[in-house]
Short mmCIF file of C-alpha atoms in Angstrom, two decimals:
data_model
loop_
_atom_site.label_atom_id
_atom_site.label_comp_id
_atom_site.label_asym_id
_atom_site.label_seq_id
_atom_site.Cartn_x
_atom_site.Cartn_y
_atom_site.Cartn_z
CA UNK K 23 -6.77 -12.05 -17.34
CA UNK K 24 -7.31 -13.25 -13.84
CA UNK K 25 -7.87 -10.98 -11.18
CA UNK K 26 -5.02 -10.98 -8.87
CA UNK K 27 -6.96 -9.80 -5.88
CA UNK K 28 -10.74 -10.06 -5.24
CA UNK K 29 -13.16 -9.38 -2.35
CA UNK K 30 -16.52 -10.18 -2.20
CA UNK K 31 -18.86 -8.77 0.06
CA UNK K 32 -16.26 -7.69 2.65
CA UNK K 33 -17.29 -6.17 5.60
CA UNK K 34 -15.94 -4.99 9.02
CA UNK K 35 -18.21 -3.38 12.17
CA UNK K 36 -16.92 -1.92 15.03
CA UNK K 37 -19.61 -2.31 17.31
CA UNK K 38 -22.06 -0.23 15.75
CA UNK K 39 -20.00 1.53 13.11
CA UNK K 40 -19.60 -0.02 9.71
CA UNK K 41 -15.89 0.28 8.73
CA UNK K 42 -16.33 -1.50 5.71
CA UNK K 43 -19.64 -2.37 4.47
CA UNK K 44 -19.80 -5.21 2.06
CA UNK K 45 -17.46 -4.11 -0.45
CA UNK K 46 -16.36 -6.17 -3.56
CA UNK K 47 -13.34 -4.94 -5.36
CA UNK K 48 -10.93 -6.47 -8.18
CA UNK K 49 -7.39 -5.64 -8.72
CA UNK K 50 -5.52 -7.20 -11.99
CA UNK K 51 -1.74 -7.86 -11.78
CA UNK K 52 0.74 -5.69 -12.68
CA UNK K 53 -1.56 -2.79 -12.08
CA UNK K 54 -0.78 0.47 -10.19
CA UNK K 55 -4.50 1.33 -8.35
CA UNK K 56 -5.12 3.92 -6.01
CA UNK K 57 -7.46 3.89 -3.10
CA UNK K 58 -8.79 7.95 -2.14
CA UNK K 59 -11.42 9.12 0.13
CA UNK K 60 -11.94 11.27 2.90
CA UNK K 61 -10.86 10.67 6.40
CA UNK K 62 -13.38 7.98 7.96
CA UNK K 63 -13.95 6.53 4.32
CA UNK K 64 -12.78 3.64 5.47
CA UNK K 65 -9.61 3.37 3.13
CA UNK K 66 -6.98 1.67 5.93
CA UNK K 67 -9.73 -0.68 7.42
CA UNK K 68 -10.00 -2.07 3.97
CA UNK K 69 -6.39 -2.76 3.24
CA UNK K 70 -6.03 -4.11 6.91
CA UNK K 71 -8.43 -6.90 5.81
CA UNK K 72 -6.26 -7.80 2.53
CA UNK K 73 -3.31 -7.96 4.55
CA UNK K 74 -4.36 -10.01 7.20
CA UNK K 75 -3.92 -7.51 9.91
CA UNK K 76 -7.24 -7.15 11.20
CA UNK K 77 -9.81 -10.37 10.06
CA UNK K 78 -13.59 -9.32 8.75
CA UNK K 79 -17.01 -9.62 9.77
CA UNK K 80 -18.57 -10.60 6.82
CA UNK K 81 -17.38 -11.31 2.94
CA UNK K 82 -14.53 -13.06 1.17
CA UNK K 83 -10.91 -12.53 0.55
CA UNK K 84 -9.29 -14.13 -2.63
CA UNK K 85 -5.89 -13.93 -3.44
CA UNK K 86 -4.33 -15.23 -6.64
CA UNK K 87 -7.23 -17.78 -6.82
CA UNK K 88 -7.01 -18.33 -3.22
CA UNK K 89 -9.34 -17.90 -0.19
CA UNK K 90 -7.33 -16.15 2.36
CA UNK K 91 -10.02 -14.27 4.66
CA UNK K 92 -8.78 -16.40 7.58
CA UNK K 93 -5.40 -16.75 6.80
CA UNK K 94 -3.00 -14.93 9.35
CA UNK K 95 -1.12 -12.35 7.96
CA UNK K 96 2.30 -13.76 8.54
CA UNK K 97 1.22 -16.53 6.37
CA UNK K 98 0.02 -13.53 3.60
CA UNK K 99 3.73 -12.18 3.78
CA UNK K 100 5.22 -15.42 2.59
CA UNK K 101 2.20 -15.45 -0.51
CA UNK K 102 3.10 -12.45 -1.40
CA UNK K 103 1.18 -9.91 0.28
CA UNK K 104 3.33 -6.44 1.76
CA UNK K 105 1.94 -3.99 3.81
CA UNK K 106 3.63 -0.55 4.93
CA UNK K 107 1.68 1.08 7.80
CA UNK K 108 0.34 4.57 7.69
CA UNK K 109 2.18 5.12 10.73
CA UNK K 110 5.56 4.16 10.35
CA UNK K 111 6.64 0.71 11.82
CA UNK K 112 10.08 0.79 11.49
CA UNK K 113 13.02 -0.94 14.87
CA UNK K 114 13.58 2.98 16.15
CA UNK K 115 16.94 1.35 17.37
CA UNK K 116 18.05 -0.95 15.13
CA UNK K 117 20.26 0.40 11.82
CA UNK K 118 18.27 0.96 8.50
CA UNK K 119 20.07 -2.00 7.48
CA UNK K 120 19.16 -4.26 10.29
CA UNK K 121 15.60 -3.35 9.68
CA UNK K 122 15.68 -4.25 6.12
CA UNK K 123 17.65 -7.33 7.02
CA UNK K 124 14.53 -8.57 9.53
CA UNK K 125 11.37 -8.26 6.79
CA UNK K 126 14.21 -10.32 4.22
CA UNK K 127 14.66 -12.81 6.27
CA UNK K 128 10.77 -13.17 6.55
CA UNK K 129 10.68 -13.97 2.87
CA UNK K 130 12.63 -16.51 3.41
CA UNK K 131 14.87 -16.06 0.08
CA UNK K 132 17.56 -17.82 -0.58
CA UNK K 133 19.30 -14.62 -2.03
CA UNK K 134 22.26 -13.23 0.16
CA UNK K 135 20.50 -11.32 2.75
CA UNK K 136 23.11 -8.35 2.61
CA UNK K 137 22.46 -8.57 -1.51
CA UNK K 138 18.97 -8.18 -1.10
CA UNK K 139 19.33 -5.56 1.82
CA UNK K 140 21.14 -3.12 -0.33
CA UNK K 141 19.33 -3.75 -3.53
CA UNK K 142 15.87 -2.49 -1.55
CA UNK K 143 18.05 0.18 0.15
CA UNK K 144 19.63 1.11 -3.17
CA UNK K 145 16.15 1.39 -5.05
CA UNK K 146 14.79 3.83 -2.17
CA UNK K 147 17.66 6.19 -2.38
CA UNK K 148 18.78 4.80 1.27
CA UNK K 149 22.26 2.81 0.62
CA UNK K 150 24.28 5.45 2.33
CA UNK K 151 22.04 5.50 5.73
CA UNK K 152 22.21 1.81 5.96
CA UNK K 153 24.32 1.85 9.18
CA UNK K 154 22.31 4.89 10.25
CA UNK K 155 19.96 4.52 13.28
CA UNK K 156 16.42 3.94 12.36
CA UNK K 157 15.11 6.59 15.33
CA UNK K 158 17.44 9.12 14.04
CA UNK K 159 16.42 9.56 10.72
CA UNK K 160 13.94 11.99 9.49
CA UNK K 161 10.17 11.18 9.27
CA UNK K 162 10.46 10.70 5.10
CA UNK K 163 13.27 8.73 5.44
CA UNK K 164 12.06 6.54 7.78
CA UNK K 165 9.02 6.60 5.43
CA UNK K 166 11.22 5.41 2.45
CA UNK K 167 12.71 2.79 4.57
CA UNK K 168 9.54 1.14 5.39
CA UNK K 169 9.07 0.65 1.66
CA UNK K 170 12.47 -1.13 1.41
CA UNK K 171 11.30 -3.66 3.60
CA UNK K 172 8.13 -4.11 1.96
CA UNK K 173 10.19 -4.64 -1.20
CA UNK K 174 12.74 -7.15 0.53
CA UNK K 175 10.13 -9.18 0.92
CA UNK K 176 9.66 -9.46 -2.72
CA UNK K 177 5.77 -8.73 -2.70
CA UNK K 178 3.59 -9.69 -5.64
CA UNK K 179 1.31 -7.44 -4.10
CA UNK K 180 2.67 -4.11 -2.30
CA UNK K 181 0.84 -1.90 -0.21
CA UNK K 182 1.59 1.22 0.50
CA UNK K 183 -0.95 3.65 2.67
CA UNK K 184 -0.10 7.41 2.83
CA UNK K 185 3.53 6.83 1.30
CA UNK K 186 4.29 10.46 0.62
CA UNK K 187 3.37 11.95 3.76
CA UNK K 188 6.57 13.63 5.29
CA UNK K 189 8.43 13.64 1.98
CA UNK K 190 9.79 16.75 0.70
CA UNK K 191 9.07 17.84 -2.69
CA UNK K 192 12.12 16.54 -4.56
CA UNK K 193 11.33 13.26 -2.35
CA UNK K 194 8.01 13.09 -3.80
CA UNK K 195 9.57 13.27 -7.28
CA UNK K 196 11.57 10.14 -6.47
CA UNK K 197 8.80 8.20 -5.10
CA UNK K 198 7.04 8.43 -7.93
CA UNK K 199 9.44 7.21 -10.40
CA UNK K 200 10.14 4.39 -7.68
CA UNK K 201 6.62 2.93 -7.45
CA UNK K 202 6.58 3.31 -11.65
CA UNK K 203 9.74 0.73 -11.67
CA UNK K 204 8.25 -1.19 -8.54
CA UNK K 205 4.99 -1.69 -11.04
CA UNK K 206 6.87 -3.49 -13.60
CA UNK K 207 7.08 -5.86 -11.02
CA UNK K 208 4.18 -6.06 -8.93
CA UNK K 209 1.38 -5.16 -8.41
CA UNK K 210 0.82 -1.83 -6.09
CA UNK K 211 -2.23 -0.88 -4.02
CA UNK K 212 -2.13 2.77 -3.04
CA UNK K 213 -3.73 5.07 -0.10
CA UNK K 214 -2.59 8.29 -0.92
CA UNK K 215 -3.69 12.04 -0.29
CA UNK K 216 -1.91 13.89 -2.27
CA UNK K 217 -3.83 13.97 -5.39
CA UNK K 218 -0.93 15.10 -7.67
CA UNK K 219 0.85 11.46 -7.00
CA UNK K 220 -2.70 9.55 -7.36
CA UNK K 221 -3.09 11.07 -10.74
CA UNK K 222 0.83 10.72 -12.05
CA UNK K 223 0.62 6.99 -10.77
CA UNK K 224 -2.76 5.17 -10.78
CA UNK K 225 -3.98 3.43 -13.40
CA UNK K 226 -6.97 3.07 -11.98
CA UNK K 227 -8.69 5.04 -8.88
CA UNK K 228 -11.16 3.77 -6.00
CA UNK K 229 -13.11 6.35 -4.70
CA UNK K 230 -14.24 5.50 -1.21
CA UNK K 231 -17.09 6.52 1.23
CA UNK K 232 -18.36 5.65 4.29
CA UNK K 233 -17.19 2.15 3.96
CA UNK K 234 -18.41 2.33 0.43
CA UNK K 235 -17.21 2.03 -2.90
CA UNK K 236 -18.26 5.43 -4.40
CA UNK K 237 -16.45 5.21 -8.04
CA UNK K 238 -13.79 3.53 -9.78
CA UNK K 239 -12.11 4.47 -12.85
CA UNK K 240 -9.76 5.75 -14.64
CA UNK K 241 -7.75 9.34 -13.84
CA UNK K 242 -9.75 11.51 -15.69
CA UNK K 243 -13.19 9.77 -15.31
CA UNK K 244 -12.76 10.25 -11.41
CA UNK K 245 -11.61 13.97 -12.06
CA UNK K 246 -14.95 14.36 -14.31
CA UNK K 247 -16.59 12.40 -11.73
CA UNK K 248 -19.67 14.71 -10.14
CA UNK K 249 -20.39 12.57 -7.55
CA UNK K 250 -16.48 12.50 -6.48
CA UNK K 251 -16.37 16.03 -6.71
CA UNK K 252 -18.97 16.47 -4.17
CA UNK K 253 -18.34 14.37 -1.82
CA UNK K 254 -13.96 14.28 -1.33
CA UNK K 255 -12.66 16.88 -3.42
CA UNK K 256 -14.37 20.10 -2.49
CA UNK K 257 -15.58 21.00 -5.98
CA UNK K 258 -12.47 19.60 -8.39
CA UNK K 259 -9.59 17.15 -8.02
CA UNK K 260 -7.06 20.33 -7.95
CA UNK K 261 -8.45 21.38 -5.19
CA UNK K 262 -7.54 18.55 -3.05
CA UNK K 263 -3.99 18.40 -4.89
#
């Protein structure tokens, strides 16, 4: 099977720090792959340069057989290519609807755009805030509804960096069964703390430092992982869950 996602050599400075330092990384479709590493590792830079959000200083992006490294990343939206923000993006004044309604729209689908609205509001538990104020809803709901409009957009590839964070625990509990139905159709690219929902959702884990690929693998090799232990999870994987 073909790689859906490829880089090769990708690099980004800033001035004299290396963000990203010539890293070359394959993700297959359909697969659920988590990105982990401490704070500085470098993790956010990297998925900046998939999406098109911030353009490299070295190396190759490949997308579905294609060379996108200088593509602009409105241009990655409409291949396929969503991207929620670890800060959350969301119209503070505009309705959860309206916000959903805006990223549809950028798909350009020729769906209803109130169908497909509530379909991505429905599958994040958010149908009955639709008419509620963006600004006025609470920090893991406004969480949740930046990954309805990552799914309006009807990504082949969804990323999603630090998901969870403001989400209660019963919220947590929904998310994960959400990105497990979101998987069987796309592909998802994780940045996640919270090792508990790395290890009930990836398939496969990328262990990053200092702008470095560290280890990749499965759950439990990256639990077993020495190297990994040492250097992100203080000993063991439990004790960073």
């Amino acid at each position: 099977m073909t790689p859906l996602l490829t880089t090769h050599g990708l690099s980004r400075d800033f001035g004299g720090l290396k963000a990203v330092d010539s890293v070359d990384f394959s993700l297959m479709p359909g697969e659920i792959r988590a990105i982990i590493g401490p704070n500085g590792a470098g993790k956010t830079t990297f998925v900046s340069l998939v999406c098109g959000r911030i353009l490299p200083s070295a190396g190759r992006i490949v997308f579905d057989g294609r060379d996108i490294t200088d593509m602009p990343a409105h241009k990655r939206v409409r291949l396929g290519i969503a991207y929620t923000f670890q800060i959350t993006s969301v119209f503070a004044r505009l309705s959860a609807y309206d916000n959903v309604a805006l990223a549809f729209q950028r798909a350009q689908s020729g769906r209803s755009v109130h169908d497909g609205v509530m379909e991505a509001l429905d599958r994040t538990g958010l149908a009955d805030r639709a008419k509620e104020t963006a600004g006025a809803m609470a920090y893991g709901h406004q969480r949740l509804l930046e990954v309805a409009m990552g799914l309006a957009l009807k990504p082949r590839l969804l990323i999603l960096d630090e998901p969870t964070q403001g989400l209660s625990d019963g919220e947590i509990a929904g998310f994960i069964a959400l990105v497990r139905e979101i998987g069987r159709d796309a592909t998802v690219l994780l940045i996640e703390h919270n090792m508990h929902v790395v290890m009930e959702l990836a398939q496969r884990i990328t262990v990053m430092e200092a702008g470095r690929i560290l280890a990749e693998g499965a759950p439990q090799e990256i639990r077993d992982n020495v190297a990994v232990q040492e250097a992100y999870l203080g000993g063991t994987v439990e004790a960073a869950s």
